């Protein structure tokens, strides 16, 4: 089928059969909720869609519906995600395995509608699993993987792709069969639920020790999410022939420099790598798909012995720089024979970054010393 | 006055309310009337304190403690999920304070009303943010002292019952702890209906209002008898029924028993009397029709 990223994600949602979907419109996410509404209207999805008055309430309803024992989905972007912030923590605290698509869009002020990952990356510490997707097919596949992982470790998961480049770009997408999805994703039937027959409560005030233990438990669930994500991806590969890994290494053999990035920039970087390799420049690509939990061991293994990396961040945190750049430096800490790390702020605010441009950045990095801080590279 | 109600023992003694607290009294009759097939939603408020800290609970039903502004949305989420699981018969009740209802939770409440969510929303209205030490809310009455309005609140109390009735939801009612039979009947009535049901219960707060420990119910009755808080119910936003109205007692009898009104001058009391009279004249026309 010819589908854009949003509609592809909606097909993934349909296959996952959530029972309750609280939503609130925001560009460029709206086509996801419109498609789900269309599936419901055509009788192709048995789902209760709640048309909320805000993203804050949408997430509030997601949490309780999930805790009452049904599979739940929602989608948002930018300002909507910002408004949800309080409830994102509440969701992970409650260990509610909600799956949400976030379409990366610049955060105001000023207003903009452009691809920029700062919205979701700024939520990296909310206790949500985060997946970054490169294209519509990956978004569809990842929605199903995210449900499998979330329900296994009892944490909420975000499936993220960028505005327009992925959300509105049409590509050929293979929609898996119903039977495949059902085999992959068993019905959600958690033993702990809000139900008078069970009588369990959630959210009461706890003392310091209980809070401490709860945060530790949350951390353990997040650690387990890495194993679960690897398992979910390899099973998906078995069933559909498509797997992505938690990281992807592209033409990394004998590379003297690796380009490290996330989301659809990985597609552009792949072309740059091909160009450079053709010109005899030993460059590869490391794509980080799973950002939370951060696949530290996988990244260290991939970068050990590589002389240099250049990180491309389409996001920006004033005072610290690019999120991936920070995470990567932290992940490499103490690694003997680790690479020199160059950080580039590239594509922040949605500016165009071409393969030629990435190739030039790679060549530049190979010739120079990295600065501690990321450099603005348009 | 002695009451006899058929209560299901859902609410337990030994909770953390101030001795004599009318909120605890109201919660007892609300949840004991709704019964064991109920899930409760409670935001931060005195109600949350009364619900009990982990691992204790004062109610023998599942209680979900939500965020301050999200009660109506949280309750709606539970109800939709229970329905999807084939458990539509379970009551879902949100019990929130006035701050969590009139102010920060109002957006979610109004939207739940517009969607006619199948939930019971009960506001335990003690006319201020008591949990944080008695600051004003938009339910705080004209001229009442709070720690954030030390010279008295210069604006009038928001009329939440009329606002909710204007949503044309199936059921809107006012109630208070001095009329427990009326409260129980209204909760029972709400329980038997479907769709969005809203009850605002006036709760004299001993600490926040400056009222003696044993006087809560008496103050509550005076609020009704002076016409400050008439008890009535509205079906579909149209059919108004008066249950208990003013009995010609001047507002001074109510105001003078509360420290939060200690600073009032005679003129201010007269002004409040005129406002209450005028509000009642306006409201009573609705019962005639
Ligand atoms: C978003 C948010 N802001 C502020 C608070 C702090 N807070 C906790 S309880 C409360 C007052 C609630 O007042 P009300 O709803 O009237 O309940 P009461 O304490 O009077 O029973 C406030 C402001 C909070 N919990 N959450
Ligand atoms: S502060 Fe008021 S409402 Fe809260 S527990 Fe005490 S008396 Fe009850
Ligand atoms: Mg209050």
Short mmCIF file of N, CA and C in Angstrom, two decimals, chain A residues 2-97:
data_model
loop_
_atom_site.label_atom_id
_atom_site.label_comp_id
_atom_site.label_asym_id
_atom_site.label_seq_id
_atom_site.Cartn_x
_atom_site.Cartn_y
_atom_site.Cartn_z
N UNK A 2 0.35 2.31 -0.62
CA UNK A 2 1.05 3.59 -0.60
C UNK A 2 0.52 4.38 0.61
N UNK A 3 1.35 4.55 1.62
CA UNK A 3 0.88 5.21 2.85
C UNK A 3 1.88 6.23 3.34
N UNK A 4 1.37 7.30 3.94
CA UNK A 4 2.30 8.21 4.62
C UNK A 4 2.55 7.68 6.03
N UNK A 5 3.50 8.30 6.74
CA UNK A 5 3.90 7.80 8.05
C UNK A 5 2.76 7.75 9.05
N UNK A 6 1.92 8.77 9.03
CA UNK A 6 0.80 8.81 9.97
C UNK A 6 -0.20 7.70 9.69
N UNK A 7 -0.54 7.52 8.42
CA UNK A 7 -1.52 6.48 8.10
C UNK A 7 -0.92 5.09 8.33
N UNK A 8 0.36 4.97 8.08
CA UNK A 8 1.02 3.69 8.35
C UNK A 8 0.93 3.37 9.85
N UNK A 9 1.20 4.37 10.68
CA UNK A 9 1.11 4.17 12.13
C UNK A 9 -0.32 3.76 12.49
N UNK A 10 -1.31 4.41 11.88
CA UNK A 10 -2.72 4.10 12.18
C UNK A 10 -3.04 2.65 11.80
N UNK A 11 -2.46 2.16 10.71
CA UNK A 11 -2.67 0.74 10.35
C UNK A 11 -2.05 -0.17 11.42
N UNK A 12 -0.92 0.26 11.95
CA UNK A 12 -0.31 -0.50 13.04
C UNK A 12 -1.23 -0.55 14.25
N UNK A 13 -1.84 0.59 14.54
CA UNK A 13 -2.76 0.68 15.68
C UNK A 13 -3.96 -0.24 15.46
N UNK A 14 -4.47 -0.22 14.25
CA UNK A 14 -5.63 -1.07 13.94
C UNK A 14 -5.29 -2.53 14.20
N UNK A 15 -4.10 -2.94 13.79
CA UNK A 15 -3.70 -4.33 14.00
C UNK A 15 -3.51 -4.67 15.48
N UNK A 16 -3.20 -3.64 16.28
CA UNK A 16 -2.96 -3.87 17.71
C UNK A 16 -4.27 -3.96 18.50
N UNK A 17 -5.38 -3.54 17.90
CA UNK A 17 -6.71 -3.61 18.53
C UNK A 17 -6.81 -2.98 19.91
N UNK A 18 -6.44 -1.71 20.07
CA UNK A 18 -6.69 -1.06 21.36
C UNK A 18 -8.20 -0.90 21.56
N UNK A 19 -8.63 -0.92 22.81
CA UNK A 19 -10.07 -0.82 23.11
C UNK A 19 -10.50 0.62 23.36
N UNK A 20 -9.58 1.43 23.91
CA UNK A 20 -9.91 2.82 24.22
C UNK A 20 -8.83 3.73 23.63
N UNK A 21 -9.26 4.76 22.90
CA UNK A 21 -8.32 5.70 22.28
C UNK A 21 -8.77 7.14 22.58
N UNK A 22 -8.24 7.74 23.63
CA UNK A 22 -8.55 9.15 23.90
C UNK A 22 -7.63 10.03 23.06
N UNK A 23 -8.20 11.02 22.39
CA UNK A 23 -7.37 11.81 21.46
C UNK A 23 -7.70 13.29 21.50
N UNK A 24 -6.78 14.07 20.98
CA UNK A 24 -6.95 15.51 20.80
C UNK A 24 -6.14 15.90 19.57
N UNK A 25 -6.74 16.69 18.67
CA UNK A 25 -6.04 16.98 17.42
C UNK A 25 -4.88 17.96 17.55
N UNK A 26 -3.83 17.73 16.79
CA UNK A 26 -2.76 18.72 16.63
C UNK A 26 -1.98 18.38 15.36
N UNK A 27 -1.68 19.40 14.58
CA UNK A 27 -0.84 19.22 13.41
C UNK A 27 0.58 18.91 13.88
N UNK A 28 1.25 17.99 13.28
CA UNK A 28 0.93 17.14 12.13
C UNK A 28 0.51 15.72 12.52
N UNK A 29 -0.08 15.58 13.72
CA UNK A 29 -0.49 14.25 14.18
C UNK A 29 -1.88 13.89 13.70
N UNK A 30 -2.73 14.88 13.50
CA UNK A 30 -4.17 14.67 13.30
C UNK A 30 -4.53 13.53 12.33
N UNK A 31 -3.82 13.37 11.22
CA UNK A 31 -4.19 12.26 10.32
C UNK A 31 -4.18 10.88 11.00
N UNK A 32 -3.42 10.71 12.06
CA UNK A 32 -3.44 9.41 12.76
C UNK A 32 -4.82 9.21 13.37
N UNK A 33 -5.29 10.21 14.10
CA UNK A 33 -6.59 10.05 14.77
C UNK A 33 -7.73 10.01 13.75
N UNK A 34 -7.56 10.77 12.65
CA UNK A 34 -8.61 10.74 11.62
C UNK A 34 -8.72 9.35 10.99
N UNK A 35 -7.57 8.74 10.76
CA UNK A 35 -7.58 7.41 10.13
C UNK A 35 -8.21 6.39 11.08
N UNK A 36 -7.87 6.48 12.36
CA UNK A 36 -8.45 5.55 13.33
C UNK A 36 -9.97 5.75 13.39
N UNK A 37 -10.40 7.01 13.37
CA UNK A 37 -11.84 7.29 13.39
C UNK A 37 -12.52 6.70 12.15
N UNK A 38 -11.81 6.79 11.03
CA UNK A 38 -12.34 6.24 9.78
C UNK A 38 -12.47 4.71 9.88
N UNK A 39 -11.43 4.07 10.40
CA UNK A 39 -11.49 2.60 10.61
C UNK A 39 -12.70 2.24 11.46
N UNK A 40 -12.91 3.03 12.51
CA UNK A 40 -14.02 2.74 13.42
C UNK A 40 -15.36 2.93 12.70
N UNK A 41 -15.48 4.05 11.96
CA UNK A 41 -16.73 4.35 11.27
C UNK A 41 -17.05 3.27 10.24
N UNK A 42 -16.02 2.71 9.63
CA UNK A 42 -16.23 1.66 8.61
C UNK A 42 -16.43 0.29 9.25
N UNK A 43 -16.40 0.24 10.56
CA UNK A 43 -16.59 -1.03 11.26
C UNK A 43 -15.38 -1.94 11.22
N UNK A 44 -14.22 -1.37 10.88
CA UNK A 44 -13.00 -2.20 10.81
C UNK A 44 -12.26 -2.25 12.13
N UNK A 45 -12.67 -1.39 13.06
CA UNK A 45 -12.02 -1.37 14.38
C UNK A 45 -13.08 -1.25 15.44
N UNK A 46 -12.99 -2.14 16.43
CA UNK A 46 -13.93 -2.05 17.55
C UNK A 46 -13.21 -1.30 18.66
N UNK A 47 -13.46 0.00 18.73
CA UNK A 47 -12.69 0.84 19.64
C UNK A 47 -13.57 1.98 20.14
N UNK A 48 -13.34 2.38 21.39
CA UNK A 48 -14.05 3.51 21.97
C UNK A 48 -13.13 4.72 21.85
N UNK A 49 -13.47 5.65 20.97
CA UNK A 49 -12.65 6.85 20.79
C UNK A 49 -13.20 7.96 21.68
N UNK A 50 -12.36 8.49 22.54
CA UNK A 50 -12.79 9.56 23.44
C UNK A 50 -12.28 10.88 22.89
N UNK A 51 -13.19 11.78 22.53
CA UNK A 51 -12.77 13.07 21.97
C UNK A 51 -12.59 14.05 23.12
N UNK A 52 -11.39 14.12 23.63
CA UNK A 52 -11.11 14.90 24.84
C UNK A 52 -11.01 16.39 24.52
N UNK A 53 -10.92 17.19 25.60
CA UNK A 53 -10.81 18.64 25.42
C UNK A 53 -9.36 19.11 25.48
N UNK A 54 -8.44 18.20 25.75
CA UNK A 54 -7.03 18.59 25.80
C UNK A 54 -6.18 17.33 25.82
N UNK A 55 -4.90 17.49 25.51
CA UNK A 55 -3.98 16.36 25.59
C UNK A 55 -3.78 15.94 27.04
N UNK A 56 -3.87 16.90 27.93
CA UNK A 56 -3.69 16.56 29.34
C UNK A 56 -4.77 15.56 29.76
N UNK A 57 -5.99 15.85 29.39
CA UNK A 57 -7.09 14.94 29.72
C UNK A 57 -7.01 13.65 28.92
N UNK A 58 -6.53 13.75 27.68
CA UNK A 58 -6.38 12.53 26.86
C UNK A 58 -5.43 11.57 27.58
N UNK A 59 -4.31 12.08 28.08
CA UNK A 59 -3.37 11.21 28.77
C UNK A 59 -3.94 10.73 30.11
N UNK A 60 -4.67 11.61 30.79
CA UNK A 60 -5.31 11.21 32.06
C UNK A 60 -6.24 10.02 31.83
N UNK A 61 -7.01 10.08 30.75
CA UNK A 61 -7.95 8.99 30.45
C UNK A 61 -7.20 7.74 29.97
N UNK A 62 -6.12 7.93 29.23
CA UNK A 62 -5.29 6.79 28.81
C UNK A 62 -4.82 6.01 30.02
N UNK A 63 -4.35 6.73 31.02
CA UNK A 63 -3.77 6.07 32.19
C UNK A 63 -4.82 5.23 32.90
N UNK A 64 -5.98 5.83 33.17
CA UNK A 64 -6.98 5.07 33.94
C UNK A 64 -7.58 3.94 33.11
N UNK A 65 -7.77 4.17 31.82
CA UNK A 65 -8.32 3.08 30.99
C UNK A 65 -7.33 1.91 30.97
N UNK A 66 -6.05 2.24 30.87
CA UNK A 66 -5.02 1.21 30.89
C UNK A 66 -5.01 0.48 32.24
N UNK A 67 -5.11 1.25 33.32
CA UNK A 67 -5.10 0.62 34.65
C UNK A 67 -6.37 -0.19 34.90
N UNK A 68 -7.43 0.15 34.18
CA UNK A 68 -8.66 -0.65 34.32
C UNK A 68 -8.61 -1.89 33.43
N UNK A 69 -7.50 -2.06 32.71
CA UNK A 69 -7.25 -3.35 32.07
C UNK A 69 -7.49 -3.46 30.58
N UNK A 70 -7.51 -2.34 29.86
CA UNK A 70 -7.65 -2.46 28.41
C UNK A 70 -6.43 -1.86 27.70
N UNK A 71 -6.22 -2.30 26.47
CA UNK A 71 -5.12 -1.75 25.65
C UNK A 71 -5.52 -0.36 25.19
N UNK A 72 -4.56 0.57 25.28
CA UNK A 72 -4.86 1.99 25.05
C UNK A 72 -3.84 2.60 24.09
N UNK A 73 -4.32 3.47 23.22
CA UNK A 73 -3.42 4.19 22.31
C UNK A 73 -3.82 5.66 22.26
N UNK A 74 -2.85 6.53 22.05
CA UNK A 74 -3.14 7.92 21.70
C UNK A 74 -1.99 8.46 20.85
N UNK A 75 -2.18 9.67 20.33
CA UNK A 75 -1.14 10.28 19.50
C UNK A 75 -1.13 11.77 19.76
N UNK A 76 0.05 12.37 19.61
CA UNK A 76 0.15 13.81 19.81
C UNK A 76 1.39 14.36 19.12
N UNK A 77 1.69 15.62 19.37
CA UNK A 77 2.89 16.28 18.83
C UNK A 77 3.13 17.55 19.64
N UNK A 78 4.39 17.97 19.66
CA UNK A 78 4.76 19.33 20.08
C UNK A 78 4.02 19.86 21.31
N UNK A 79 3.23 20.90 21.14
CA UNK A 79 2.55 21.55 22.28
C UNK A 79 1.69 20.55 23.05
N UNK A 80 1.12 19.61 22.33
CA UNK A 80 0.28 18.60 22.98
C UNK A 80 1.10 17.75 23.94
N UNK A 81 2.28 17.39 23.51
CA UNK A 81 3.16 16.59 24.36
C UNK A 81 3.61 17.43 25.56
N UNK A 82 3.85 18.72 25.30
CA UNK A 82 4.26 19.61 26.40
C UNK A 82 3.16 19.68 27.45
N UNK A 83 1.92 19.78 27.00
CA UNK A 83 0.79 19.88 27.93
C UNK A 83 0.63 18.58 28.73
N UNK A 84 1.02 17.48 28.14
CA UNK A 84 0.89 16.18 28.81
C UNK A 84 1.95 15.93 29.88
N UNK A 85 2.95 16.78 29.92
CA UNK A 85 4.15 16.44 30.68
C UNK A 85 3.87 15.84 32.07
N UNK A 86 3.00 16.50 32.82
CA UNK A 86 2.68 16.00 34.17
C UNK A 86 2.16 14.56 34.11
N UNK A 87 1.31 14.31 33.12
CA UNK A 87 0.68 12.99 33.03
C UNK A 87 1.63 11.92 32.48
N UNK A 88 2.68 12.35 31.76
CA UNK A 88 3.66 11.37 31.28
C UNK A 88 4.34 10.70 32.46
N UNK A 89 4.73 11.52 33.43
CA UNK A 89 5.32 10.96 34.65
C UNK A 89 4.28 10.10 35.39
N UNK A 90 3.06 10.59 35.42
CA UNK A 90 2.01 9.86 36.13
C UNK A 90 1.79 8.48 35.51
N UNK A 91 1.88 8.43 34.18
CA UNK A 91 1.66 7.17 33.46
C UNK A 91 2.75 6.15 33.78
N UNK A 92 4.01 6.58 33.73
CA UNK A 92 5.07 5.62 34.00
C UNK A 92 5.06 5.24 35.47
N UNK A 93 4.75 6.21 36.35
CA UNK A 93 4.65 5.92 37.77
C UNK A 93 3.62 4.84 38.04
N UNK A 94 2.53 4.90 37.28
CA UNK A 94 1.45 3.91 37.44
C UNK A 94 1.74 2.63 36.66
N UNK A 95 2.86 2.59 35.95
CA UNK A 95 3.25 1.45 35.11
C UNK A 95 2.14 1.05 34.14
N UNK A 96 1.59 2.07 33.48
CA UNK A 96 0.51 1.86 32.52
C UNK A 96 1.11 1.70 31.12
N UNK A 97 0.94 0.53 30.49
CA UNK A 97 1.61 0.28 29.20
C UNK A 97 0.89 0.91 28.00
#
